[in-house]
Short mmCIF file of C-alpha atoms and ligand atoms in Angstrom, two decimals:
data_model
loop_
_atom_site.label_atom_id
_atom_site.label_comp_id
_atom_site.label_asym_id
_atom_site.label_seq_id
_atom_site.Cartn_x
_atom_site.Cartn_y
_atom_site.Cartn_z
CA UNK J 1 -21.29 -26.02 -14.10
CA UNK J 2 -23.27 -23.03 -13.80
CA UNK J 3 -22.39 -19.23 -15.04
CA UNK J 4 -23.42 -15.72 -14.94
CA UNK J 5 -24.89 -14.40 -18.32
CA UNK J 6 -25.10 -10.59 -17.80
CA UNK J 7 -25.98 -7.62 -20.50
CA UNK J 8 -24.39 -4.78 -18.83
CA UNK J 9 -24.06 -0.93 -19.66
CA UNK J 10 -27.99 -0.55 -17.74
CA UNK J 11 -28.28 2.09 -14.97
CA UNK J 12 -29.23 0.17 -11.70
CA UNK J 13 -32.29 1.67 -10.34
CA UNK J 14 -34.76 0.86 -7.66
CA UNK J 15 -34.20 -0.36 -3.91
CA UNK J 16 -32.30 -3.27 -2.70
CA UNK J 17 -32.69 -4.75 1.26
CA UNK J 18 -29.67 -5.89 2.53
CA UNK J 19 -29.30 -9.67 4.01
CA UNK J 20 -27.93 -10.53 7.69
CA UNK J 21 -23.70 -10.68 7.51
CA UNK J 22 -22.02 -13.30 6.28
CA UNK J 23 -18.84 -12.55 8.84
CA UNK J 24 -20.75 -12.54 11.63
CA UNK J 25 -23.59 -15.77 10.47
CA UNK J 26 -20.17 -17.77 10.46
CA UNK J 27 -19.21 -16.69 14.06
CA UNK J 28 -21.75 -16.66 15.97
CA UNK J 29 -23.48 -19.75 14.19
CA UNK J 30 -20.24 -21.74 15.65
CA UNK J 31 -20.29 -19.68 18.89
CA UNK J 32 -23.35 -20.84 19.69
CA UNK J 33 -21.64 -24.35 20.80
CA UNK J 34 -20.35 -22.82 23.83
CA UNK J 35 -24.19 -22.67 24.71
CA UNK J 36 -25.23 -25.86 26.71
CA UNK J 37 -28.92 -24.67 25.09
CA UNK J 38 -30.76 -23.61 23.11
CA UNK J 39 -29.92 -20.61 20.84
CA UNK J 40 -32.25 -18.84 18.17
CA UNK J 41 -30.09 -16.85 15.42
CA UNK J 42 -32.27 -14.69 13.41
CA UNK J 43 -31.52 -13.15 10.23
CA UNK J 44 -29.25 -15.06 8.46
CA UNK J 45 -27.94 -14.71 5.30
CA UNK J 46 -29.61 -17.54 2.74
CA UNK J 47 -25.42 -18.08 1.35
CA UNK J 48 -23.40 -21.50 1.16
CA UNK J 49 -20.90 -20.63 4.01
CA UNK J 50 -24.25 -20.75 6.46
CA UNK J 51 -25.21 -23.96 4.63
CA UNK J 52 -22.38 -25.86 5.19
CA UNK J 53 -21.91 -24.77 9.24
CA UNK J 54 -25.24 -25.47 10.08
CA UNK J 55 -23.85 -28.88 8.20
CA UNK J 56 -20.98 -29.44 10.52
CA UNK J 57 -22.96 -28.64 13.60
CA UNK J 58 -25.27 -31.21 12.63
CA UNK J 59 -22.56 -33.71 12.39
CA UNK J 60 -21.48 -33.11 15.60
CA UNK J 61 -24.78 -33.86 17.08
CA UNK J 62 -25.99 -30.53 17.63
CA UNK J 63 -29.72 -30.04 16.62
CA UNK J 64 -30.08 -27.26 13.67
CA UNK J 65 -33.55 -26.45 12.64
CA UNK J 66 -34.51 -23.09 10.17
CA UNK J 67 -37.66 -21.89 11.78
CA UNK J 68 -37.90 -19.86 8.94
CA UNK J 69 -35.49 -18.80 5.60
CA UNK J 70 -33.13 -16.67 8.37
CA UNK J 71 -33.77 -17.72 11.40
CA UNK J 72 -32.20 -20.89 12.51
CA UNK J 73 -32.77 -22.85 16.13
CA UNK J 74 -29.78 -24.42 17.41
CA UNK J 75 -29.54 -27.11 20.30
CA UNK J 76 -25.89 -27.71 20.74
CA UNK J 77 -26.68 -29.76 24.45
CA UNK J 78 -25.67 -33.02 22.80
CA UNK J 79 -22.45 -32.25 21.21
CA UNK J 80 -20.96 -35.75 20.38
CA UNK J 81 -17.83 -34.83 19.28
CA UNK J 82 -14.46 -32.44 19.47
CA UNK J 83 -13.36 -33.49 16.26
CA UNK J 84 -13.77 -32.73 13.11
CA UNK J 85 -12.91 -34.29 9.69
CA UNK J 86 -11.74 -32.67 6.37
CA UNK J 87 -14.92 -34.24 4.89
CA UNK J 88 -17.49 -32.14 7.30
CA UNK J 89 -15.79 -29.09 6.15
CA UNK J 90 -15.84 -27.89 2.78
CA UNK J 91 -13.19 -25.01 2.12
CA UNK J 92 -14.80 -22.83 4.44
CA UNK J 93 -11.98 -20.55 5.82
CA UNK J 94 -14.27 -19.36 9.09
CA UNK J 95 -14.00 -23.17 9.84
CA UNK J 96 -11.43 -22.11 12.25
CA UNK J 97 -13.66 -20.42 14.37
CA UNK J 98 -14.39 -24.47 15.67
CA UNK J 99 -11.10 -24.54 17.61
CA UNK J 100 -12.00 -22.07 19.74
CA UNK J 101 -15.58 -22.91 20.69
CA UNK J 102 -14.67 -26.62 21.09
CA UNK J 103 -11.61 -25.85 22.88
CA UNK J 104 -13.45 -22.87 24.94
CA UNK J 105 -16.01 -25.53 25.80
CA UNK J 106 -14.68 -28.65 26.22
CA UNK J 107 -11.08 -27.89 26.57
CA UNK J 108 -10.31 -29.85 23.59
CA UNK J 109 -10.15 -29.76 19.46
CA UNK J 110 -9.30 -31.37 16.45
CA UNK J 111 -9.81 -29.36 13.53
CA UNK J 112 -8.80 -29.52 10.23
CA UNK J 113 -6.59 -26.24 8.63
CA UNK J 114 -9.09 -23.74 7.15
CA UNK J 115 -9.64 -23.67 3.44
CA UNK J 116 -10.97 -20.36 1.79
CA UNK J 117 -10.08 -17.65 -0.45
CA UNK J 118 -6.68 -18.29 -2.34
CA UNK J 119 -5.66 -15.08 -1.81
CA UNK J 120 -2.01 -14.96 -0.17
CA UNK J 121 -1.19 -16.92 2.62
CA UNK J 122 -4.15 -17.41 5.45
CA UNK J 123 -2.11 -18.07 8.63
CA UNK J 124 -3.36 -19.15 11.98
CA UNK J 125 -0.45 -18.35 14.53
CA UNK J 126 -2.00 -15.70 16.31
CA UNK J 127 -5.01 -17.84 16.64
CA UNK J 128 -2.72 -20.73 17.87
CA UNK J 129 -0.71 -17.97 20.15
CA UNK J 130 -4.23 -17.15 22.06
CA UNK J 131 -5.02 -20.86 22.60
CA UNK J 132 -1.52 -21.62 24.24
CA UNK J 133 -1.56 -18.34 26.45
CA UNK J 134 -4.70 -19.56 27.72
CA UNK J 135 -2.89 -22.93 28.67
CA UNK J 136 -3.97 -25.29 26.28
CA UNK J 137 -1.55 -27.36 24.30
CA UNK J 138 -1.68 -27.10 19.96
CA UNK J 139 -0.04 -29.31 17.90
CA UNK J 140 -0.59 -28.36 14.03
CA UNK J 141 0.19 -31.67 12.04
CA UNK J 142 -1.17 -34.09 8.99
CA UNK J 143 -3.40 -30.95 8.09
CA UNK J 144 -5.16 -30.26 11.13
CA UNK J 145 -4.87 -28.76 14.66
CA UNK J 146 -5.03 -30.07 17.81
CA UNK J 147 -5.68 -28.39 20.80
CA UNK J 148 -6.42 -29.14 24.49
CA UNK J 149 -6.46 -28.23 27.86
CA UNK J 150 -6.46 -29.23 31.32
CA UNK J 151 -7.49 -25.74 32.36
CA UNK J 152 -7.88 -22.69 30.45
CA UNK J 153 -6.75 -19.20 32.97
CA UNK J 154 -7.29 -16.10 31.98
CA UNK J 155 -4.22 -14.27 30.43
CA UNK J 156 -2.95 -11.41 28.30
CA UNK J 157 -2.94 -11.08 24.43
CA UNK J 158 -0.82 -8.95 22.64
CA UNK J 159 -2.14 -9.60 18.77
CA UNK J 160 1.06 -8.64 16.30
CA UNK J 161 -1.52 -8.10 13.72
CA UNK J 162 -5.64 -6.92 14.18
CA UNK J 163 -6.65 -10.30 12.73
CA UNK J 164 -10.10 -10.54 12.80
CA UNK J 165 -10.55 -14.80 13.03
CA UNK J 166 -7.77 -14.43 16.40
CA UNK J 167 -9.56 -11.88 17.84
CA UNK J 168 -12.89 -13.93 17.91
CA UNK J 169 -11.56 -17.49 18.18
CA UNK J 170 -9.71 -15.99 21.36
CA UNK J 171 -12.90 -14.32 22.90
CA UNK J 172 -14.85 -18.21 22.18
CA UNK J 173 -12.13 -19.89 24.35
CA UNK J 174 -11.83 -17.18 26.65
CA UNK J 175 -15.34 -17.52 27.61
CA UNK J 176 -15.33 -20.18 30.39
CA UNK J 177 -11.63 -19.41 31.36
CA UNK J 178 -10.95 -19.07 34.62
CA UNK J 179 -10.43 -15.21 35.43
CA UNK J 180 -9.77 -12.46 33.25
CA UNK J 181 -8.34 -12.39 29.47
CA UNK J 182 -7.00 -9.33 27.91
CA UNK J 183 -6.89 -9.42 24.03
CA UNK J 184 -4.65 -5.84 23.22
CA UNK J 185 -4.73 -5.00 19.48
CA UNK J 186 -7.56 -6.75 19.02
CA UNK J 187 -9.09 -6.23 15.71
CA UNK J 188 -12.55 -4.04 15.76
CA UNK J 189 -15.15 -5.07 12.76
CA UNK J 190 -18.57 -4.99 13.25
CA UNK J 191 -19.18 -8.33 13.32
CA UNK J 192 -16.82 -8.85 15.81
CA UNK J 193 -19.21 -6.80 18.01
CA UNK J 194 -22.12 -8.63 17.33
CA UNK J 195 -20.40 -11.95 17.81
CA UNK J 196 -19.41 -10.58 21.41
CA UNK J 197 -23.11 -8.96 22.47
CA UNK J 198 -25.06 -12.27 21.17
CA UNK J 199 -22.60 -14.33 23.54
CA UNK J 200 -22.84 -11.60 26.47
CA UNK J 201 -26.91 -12.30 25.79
CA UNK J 202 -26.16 -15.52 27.16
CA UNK J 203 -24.29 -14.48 29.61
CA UNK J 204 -20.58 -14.21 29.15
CA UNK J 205 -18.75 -11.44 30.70
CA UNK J 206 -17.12 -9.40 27.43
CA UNK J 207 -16.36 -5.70 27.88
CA UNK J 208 -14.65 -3.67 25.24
CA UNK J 209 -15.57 -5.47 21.67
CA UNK J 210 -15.48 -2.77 19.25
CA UNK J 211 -12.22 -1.31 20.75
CA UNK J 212 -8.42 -2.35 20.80
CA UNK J 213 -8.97 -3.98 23.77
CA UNK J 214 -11.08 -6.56 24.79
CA UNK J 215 -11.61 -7.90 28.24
CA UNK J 216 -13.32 -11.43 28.49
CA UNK J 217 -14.13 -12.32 32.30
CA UNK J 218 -14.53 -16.53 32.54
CA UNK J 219 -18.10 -17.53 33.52
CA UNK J 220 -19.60 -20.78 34.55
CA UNK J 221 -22.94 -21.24 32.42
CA UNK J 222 -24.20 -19.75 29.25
CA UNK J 223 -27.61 -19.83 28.57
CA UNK J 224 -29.54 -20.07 25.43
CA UNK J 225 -30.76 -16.68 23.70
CA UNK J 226 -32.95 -15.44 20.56
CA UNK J 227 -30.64 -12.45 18.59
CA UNK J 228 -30.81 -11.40 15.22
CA UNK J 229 -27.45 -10.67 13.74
CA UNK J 230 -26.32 -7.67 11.82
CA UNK J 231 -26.62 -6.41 8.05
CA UNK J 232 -23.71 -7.36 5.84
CA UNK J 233 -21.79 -4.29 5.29
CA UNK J 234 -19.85 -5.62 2.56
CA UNK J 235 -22.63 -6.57 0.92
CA UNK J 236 -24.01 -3.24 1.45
CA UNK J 237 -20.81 -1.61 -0.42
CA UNK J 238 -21.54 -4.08 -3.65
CA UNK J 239 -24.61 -2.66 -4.12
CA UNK J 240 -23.62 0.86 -3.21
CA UNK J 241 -20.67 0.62 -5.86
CA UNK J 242 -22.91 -1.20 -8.44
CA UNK J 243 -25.37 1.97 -8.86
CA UNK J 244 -21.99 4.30 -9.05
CA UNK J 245 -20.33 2.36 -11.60
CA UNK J 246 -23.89 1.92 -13.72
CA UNK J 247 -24.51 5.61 -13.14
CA UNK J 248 -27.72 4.57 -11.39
CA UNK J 249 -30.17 5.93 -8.55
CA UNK J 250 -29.69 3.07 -5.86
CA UNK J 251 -31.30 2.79 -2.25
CA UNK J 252 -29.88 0.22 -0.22
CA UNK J 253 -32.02 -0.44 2.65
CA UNK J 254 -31.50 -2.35 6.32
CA UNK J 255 -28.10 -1.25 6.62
CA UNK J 256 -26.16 0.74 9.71
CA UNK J 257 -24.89 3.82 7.94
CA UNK J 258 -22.34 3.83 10.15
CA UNK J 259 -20.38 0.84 9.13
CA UNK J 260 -20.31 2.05 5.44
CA UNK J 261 -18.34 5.67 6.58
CA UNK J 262 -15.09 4.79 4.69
CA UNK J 263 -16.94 3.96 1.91
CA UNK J 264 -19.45 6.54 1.82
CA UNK J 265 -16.69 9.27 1.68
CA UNK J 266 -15.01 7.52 -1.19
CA UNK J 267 -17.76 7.55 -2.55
CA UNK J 268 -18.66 11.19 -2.43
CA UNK J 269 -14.63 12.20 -3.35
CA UNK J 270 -15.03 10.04 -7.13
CA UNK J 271 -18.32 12.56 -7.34
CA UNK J 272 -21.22 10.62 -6.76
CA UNK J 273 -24.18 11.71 -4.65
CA UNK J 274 -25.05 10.00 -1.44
CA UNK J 275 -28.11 10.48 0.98
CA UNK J 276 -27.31 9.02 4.09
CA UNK J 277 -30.54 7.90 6.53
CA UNK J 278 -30.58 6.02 9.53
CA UNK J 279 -30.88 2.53 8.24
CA UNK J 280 -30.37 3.05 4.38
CA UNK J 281 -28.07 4.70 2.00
CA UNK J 282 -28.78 6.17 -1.79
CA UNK J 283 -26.56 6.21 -4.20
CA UNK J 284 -26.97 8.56 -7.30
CA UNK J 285 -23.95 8.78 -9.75
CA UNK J 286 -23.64 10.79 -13.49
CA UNK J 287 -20.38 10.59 -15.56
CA UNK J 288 -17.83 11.41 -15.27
CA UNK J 289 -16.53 10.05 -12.29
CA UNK J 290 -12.96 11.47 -11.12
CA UNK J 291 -9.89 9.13 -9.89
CA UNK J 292 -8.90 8.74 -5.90
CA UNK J 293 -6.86 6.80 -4.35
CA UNK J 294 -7.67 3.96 -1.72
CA UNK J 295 -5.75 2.26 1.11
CA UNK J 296 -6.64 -0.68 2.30
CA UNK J 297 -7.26 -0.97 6.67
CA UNK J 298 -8.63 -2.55 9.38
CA UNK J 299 -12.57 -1.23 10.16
CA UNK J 300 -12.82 1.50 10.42
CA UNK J 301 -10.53 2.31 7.85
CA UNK J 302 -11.95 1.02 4.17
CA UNK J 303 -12.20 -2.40 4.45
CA UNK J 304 -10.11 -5.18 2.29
CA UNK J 305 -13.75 -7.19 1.42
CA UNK J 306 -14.37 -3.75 -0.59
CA UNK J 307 -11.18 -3.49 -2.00
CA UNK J 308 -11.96 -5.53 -6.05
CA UNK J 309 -15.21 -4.00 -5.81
CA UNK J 310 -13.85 -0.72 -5.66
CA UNK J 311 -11.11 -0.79 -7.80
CA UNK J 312 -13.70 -1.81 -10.46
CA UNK J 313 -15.45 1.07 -9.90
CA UNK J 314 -11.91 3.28 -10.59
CA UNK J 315 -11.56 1.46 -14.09
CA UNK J 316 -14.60 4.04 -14.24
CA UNK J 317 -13.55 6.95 -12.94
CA UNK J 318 -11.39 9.77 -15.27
CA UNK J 319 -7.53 10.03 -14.24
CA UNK J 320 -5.56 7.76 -12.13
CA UNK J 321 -6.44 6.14 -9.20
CA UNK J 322 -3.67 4.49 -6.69
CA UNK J 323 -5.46 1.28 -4.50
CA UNK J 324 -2.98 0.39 -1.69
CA UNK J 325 -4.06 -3.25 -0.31
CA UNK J 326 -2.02 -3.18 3.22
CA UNK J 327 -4.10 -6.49 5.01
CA UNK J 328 -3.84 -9.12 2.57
CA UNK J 329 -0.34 -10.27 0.72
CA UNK J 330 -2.11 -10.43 -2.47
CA UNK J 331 -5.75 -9.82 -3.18
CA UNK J 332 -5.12 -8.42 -6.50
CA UNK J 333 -5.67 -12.08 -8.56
CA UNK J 334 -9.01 -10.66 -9.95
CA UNK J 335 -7.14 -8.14 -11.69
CA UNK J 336 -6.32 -10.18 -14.95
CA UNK J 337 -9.73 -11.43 -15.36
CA UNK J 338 -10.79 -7.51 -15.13
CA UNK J 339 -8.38 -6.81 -17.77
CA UNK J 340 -9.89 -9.24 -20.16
CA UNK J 341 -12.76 -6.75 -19.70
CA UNK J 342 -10.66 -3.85 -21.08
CA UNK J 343 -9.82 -2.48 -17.53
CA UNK J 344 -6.00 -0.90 -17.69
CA UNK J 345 -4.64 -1.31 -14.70
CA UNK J 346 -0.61 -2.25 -13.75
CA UNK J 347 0.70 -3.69 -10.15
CA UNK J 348 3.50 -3.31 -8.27
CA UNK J 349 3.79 -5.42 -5.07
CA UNK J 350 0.79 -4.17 -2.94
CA UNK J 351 -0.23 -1.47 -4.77
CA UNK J 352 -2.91 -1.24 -8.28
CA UNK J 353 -2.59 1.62 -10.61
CA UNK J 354 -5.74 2.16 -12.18
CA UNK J 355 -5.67 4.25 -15.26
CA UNK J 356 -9.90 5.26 -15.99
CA UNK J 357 -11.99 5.83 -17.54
CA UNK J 358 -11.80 2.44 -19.48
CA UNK J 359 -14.00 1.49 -21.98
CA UNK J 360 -15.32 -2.18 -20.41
CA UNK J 361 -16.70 -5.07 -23.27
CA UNK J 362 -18.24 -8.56 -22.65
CA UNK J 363 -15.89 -11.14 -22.27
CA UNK J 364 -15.99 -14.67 -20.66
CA UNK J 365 -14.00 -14.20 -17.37
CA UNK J 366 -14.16 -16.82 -14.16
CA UNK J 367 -13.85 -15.77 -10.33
CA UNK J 368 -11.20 -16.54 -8.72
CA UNK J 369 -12.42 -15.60 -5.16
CA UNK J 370 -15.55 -14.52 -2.95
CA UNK J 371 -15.01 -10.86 -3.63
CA UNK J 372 -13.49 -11.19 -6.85
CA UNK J 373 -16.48 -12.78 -7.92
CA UNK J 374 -18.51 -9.43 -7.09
CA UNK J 375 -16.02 -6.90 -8.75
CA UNK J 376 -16.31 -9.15 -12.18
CA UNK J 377 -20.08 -9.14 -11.24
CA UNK J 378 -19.60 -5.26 -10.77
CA UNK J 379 -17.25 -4.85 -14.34
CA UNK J 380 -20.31 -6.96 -16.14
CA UNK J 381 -22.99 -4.75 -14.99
CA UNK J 382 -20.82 -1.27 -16.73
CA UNK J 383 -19.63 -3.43 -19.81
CA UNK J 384 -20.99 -3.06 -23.20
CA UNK J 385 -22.32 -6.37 -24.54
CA UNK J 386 -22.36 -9.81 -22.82
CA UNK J 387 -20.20 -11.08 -20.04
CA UNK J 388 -20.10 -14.85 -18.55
CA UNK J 389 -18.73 -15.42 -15.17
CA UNK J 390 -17.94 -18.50 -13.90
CA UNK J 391 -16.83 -20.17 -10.56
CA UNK J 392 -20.46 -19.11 -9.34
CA UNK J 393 -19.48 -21.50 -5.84
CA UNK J 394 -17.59 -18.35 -5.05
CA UNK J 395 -20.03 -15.74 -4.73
CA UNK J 396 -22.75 -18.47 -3.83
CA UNK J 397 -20.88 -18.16 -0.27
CA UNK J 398 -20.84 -14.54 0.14
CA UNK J 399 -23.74 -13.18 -1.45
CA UNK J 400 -27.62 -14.26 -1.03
CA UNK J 401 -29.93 -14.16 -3.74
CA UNK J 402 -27.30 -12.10 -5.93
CA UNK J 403 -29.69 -12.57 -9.70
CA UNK J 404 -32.74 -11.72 -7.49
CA UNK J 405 -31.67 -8.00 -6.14
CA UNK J 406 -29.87 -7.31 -9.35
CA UNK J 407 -32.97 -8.15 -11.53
CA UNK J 408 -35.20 -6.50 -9.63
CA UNK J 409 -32.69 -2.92 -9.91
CA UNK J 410 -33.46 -3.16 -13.58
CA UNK J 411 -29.62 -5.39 -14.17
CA UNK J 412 -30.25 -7.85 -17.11
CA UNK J 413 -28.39 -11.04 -15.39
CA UNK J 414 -28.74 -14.87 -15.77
CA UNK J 415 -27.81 -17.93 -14.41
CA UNK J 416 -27.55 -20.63 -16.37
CA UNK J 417 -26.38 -24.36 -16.12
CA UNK J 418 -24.41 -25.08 -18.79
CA UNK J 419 -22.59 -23.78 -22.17
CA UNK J 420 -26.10 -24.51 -24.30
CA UNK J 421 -27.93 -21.42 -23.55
CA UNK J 422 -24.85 -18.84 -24.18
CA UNK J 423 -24.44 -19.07 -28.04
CA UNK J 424 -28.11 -17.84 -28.01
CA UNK J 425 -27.99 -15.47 -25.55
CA UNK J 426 -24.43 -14.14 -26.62
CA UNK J 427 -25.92 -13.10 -30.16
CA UNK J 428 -28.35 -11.12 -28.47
C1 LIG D 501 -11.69 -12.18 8.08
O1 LIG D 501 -10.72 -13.10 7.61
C2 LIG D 501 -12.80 -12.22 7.05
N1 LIG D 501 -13.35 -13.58 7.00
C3 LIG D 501 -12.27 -11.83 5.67
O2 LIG D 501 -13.38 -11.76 4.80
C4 LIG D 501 -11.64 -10.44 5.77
O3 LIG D 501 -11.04 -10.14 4.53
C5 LIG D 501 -10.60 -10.39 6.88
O4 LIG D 501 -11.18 -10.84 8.13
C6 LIG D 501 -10.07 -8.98 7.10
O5 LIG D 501 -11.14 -8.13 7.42
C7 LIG D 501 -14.23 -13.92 7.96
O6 LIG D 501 -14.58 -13.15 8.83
C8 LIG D 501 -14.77 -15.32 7.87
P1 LIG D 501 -7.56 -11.65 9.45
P2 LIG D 501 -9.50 -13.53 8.59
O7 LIG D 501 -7.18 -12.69 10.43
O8 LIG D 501 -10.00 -13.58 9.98
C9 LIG D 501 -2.88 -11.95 9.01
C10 LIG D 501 -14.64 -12.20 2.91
O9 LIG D 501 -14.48 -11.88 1.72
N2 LIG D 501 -2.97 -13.01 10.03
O10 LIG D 501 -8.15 -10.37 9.95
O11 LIG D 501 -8.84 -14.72 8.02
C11 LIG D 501 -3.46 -12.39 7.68
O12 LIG D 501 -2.49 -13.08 6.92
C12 LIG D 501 -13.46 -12.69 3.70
O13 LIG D 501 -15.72 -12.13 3.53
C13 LIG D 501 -1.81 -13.52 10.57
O14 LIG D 501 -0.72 -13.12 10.20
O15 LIG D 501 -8.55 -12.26 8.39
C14 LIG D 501 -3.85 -11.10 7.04
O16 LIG D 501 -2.70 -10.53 6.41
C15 LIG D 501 -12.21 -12.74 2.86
N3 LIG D 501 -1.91 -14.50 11.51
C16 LIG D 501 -4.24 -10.23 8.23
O17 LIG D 501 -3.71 -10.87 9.40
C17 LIG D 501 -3.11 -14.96 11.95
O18 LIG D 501 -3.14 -15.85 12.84
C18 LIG D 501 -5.75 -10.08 8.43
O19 LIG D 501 -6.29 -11.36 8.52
C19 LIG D 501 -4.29 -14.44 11.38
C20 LIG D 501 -4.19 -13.45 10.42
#
């Protein structure tokens, strides 16, 4: 079992570059079956959830080489199978994403349920709606779901939420479907876009990605492209909210500025200092930080993936601070472990009442989830004395080379394999 050891209460200082998306690396990676070719997918995030879907597509017969550490060749001509067993997938929750390529390509699907973050419930039905208003026929039994068609016609979508995983499943089986499909309400996250330009580079007909509504025209052939996917803004925000809460002097590089907006400004209303560039971001924070208050919504409102992160930060910040999670159920499990780090913070349904500034310590804490993982990560860097994290699978899948870029911005952070090290490095 492997943990974190980290010495925090050091100012973060230096220059970190920002790795290829993680949201979009598990889209397009499984997008690229609908490609009767050959696709290069350049630069990919080095995490686990790329790891184990270059996995599956192997065991599907596709042909996955790395060409280099991000850049991976896939061949998915020789696809030998439309279904998939629980034993391919780990507890990847983007595993869904399979349904719709398969069914998009070969009218047909069997896919296990998607594992993931145990964060509230993770519910497919709008997913499931898409696939039957294109024609096909799901059935959702013994833990898996079945879909297939003897035609797929182009239709209209009305999404009763802007889910992210319908929005791009639906576009993947859209793809070939005869005529026109209309997704309204469609969710608009970056990585939504990219997955939509690298399959329009091969030549699918998708207007409107980005927007509300998205119009996905059926075409006959894709063809095999090179296309290098986009930084991961979330990762992007971890580092940005790492040099405020370590009152550091941060600049995190290979970024679109853009994409960070709703951070940025919450950024610059707790009082930190922020140069913006075109493809990088600085960060330069003093105490004391002041409270505000954060609402959780759909890009390009702040985003959910940011929400631990930056209620860790308000633990920091003087006065009281109101975080309002409106996407997920409950995301708000990391909160206990952040208390055992002397953060004071109460909840009520949806909503986190952060009293700051607390005074963080060292304590042993575990993740409990991908971005949980980075706000403990985040509390560990600002607390006094040692903290051990474990869980590390968690942010193994979300964030590459994590000990690396914090080392190297001055962070004093270990990982280690098992309990023998800690008693000497916890007197330290
Ligand atoms: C994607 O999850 C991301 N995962 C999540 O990131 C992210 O938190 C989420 O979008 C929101 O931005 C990937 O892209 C792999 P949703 P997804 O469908 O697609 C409800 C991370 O840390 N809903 O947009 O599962 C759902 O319950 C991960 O990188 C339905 O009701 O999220 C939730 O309340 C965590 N029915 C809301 O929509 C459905 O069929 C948003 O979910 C689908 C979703």
């Amino acid at each position: 079992m492997e943990h974190f050891i980290i010495n925090g209460s050091k100012p973060l200082r230096g220059t970190v570059n920002i790795s290829g998306a993680k949201n979009a690396a598990v889209a397009i990676i499984p997008a690229a079956l609908l490609v009767d070719g050959v696709c290069i997918i350049e630069n990919l995030p080095q995490i686990e959830d790329v790891a184990s879907y270059v996995g599956v597509l192997r065991s599907m017969g596709a042909e996955c080489k790395f060409l280099s550490d991000d850049t991976l060749q896939i061949d998915a001509s020789n696809i030998c199978t439309t279904r998939i067993t629980p034993e391919q997938l780990k507890d990847m929750r983007a595993s869904y994403y399979l349904i719709g390529a398969l069914l998009g390509r070969f009218k047909k699907a069997d896919v296990p349920m998607p594992g993931g973050c145990n964060f509230g419930v993770r519910p497919i039905d709008l997913h499931i709606k898409g696939f039957e208003n294109l024609g096909a026929k799901v059935v959702q039994e013994h833990g898996k779901v079945t879909a297939e068609a003897s035609n797929l016609v182009g239709t209209q979508i009305f999404l009763d939420v802007a889910s992210v995983g319908a929005t791009i499943n639906i576009m993947m089986a859209a793809v070939y479907a005869e005529g026109t499909t209309t997704i309204e309400n469609a969710a608009k996250e970056p990585h939504i876009v990219d997955c939509a330009n690298f399959l329009n580079m091969c030549g699918a007909k998708i207007k409107g990605a980005g927007t509300d509504v998205i119009r996905i025209t059926g075409v006959d052939k894709l063809e095999g492209k090179r296309y290098s996917i986009i930084p991961d803004q979330i990762e992007a925000g971890t580092y940005m909210i790492a040099a405020a809460i370590t009152c550091g002097d941060v600049k995190v590089c290979n970024i679109i500025p853009k994409h960070m907006e709703s951070l940025t400004a919450k950024l610059q209303e707790v009082g930190a200092e922020l140069v913006v560039r075109e493809d990088w971001i600085r960060v330069i924070a003093k105490k004391p930080l002041s409270a505000a208050n954060v609402k959780t919504l759909y890009y390009p409102g702040f985003p959910t993936d940011l929400q631990p992160q930056m209620t860790t930060l308000l633990t920091q910040c003087e006065g009281v601070s109101y975080v309002n999670e409106t996407v997920f159920d409950t995301r708000f499990q990391y909160v206990d472990q952040l208390t055992r780090l002397g953060a004071k913070i109460t909840l009520e349904g949806r909503m986190a009442v952060v009293e700051g500034a607390s005074r963080l310590t060292g304590a042993e804490v575990v993740a409990t989830d991908l971005r949980a993982g980075a706000a403990l990560m985040l509390a560990a860097l600002a607390a006094e004395g040692t903290t051990k994290i474990s869980n590390l699978y968690y942010i193994d899948r979300g964030y590459e080379k994590i000990v690396q870029k914090l080392s190297a911005l001055g962070a004093e952070v270990r990982r280690v394999s098992s309990d023998d090290d800690l008693p000497m490095l916890m007197e330290a």
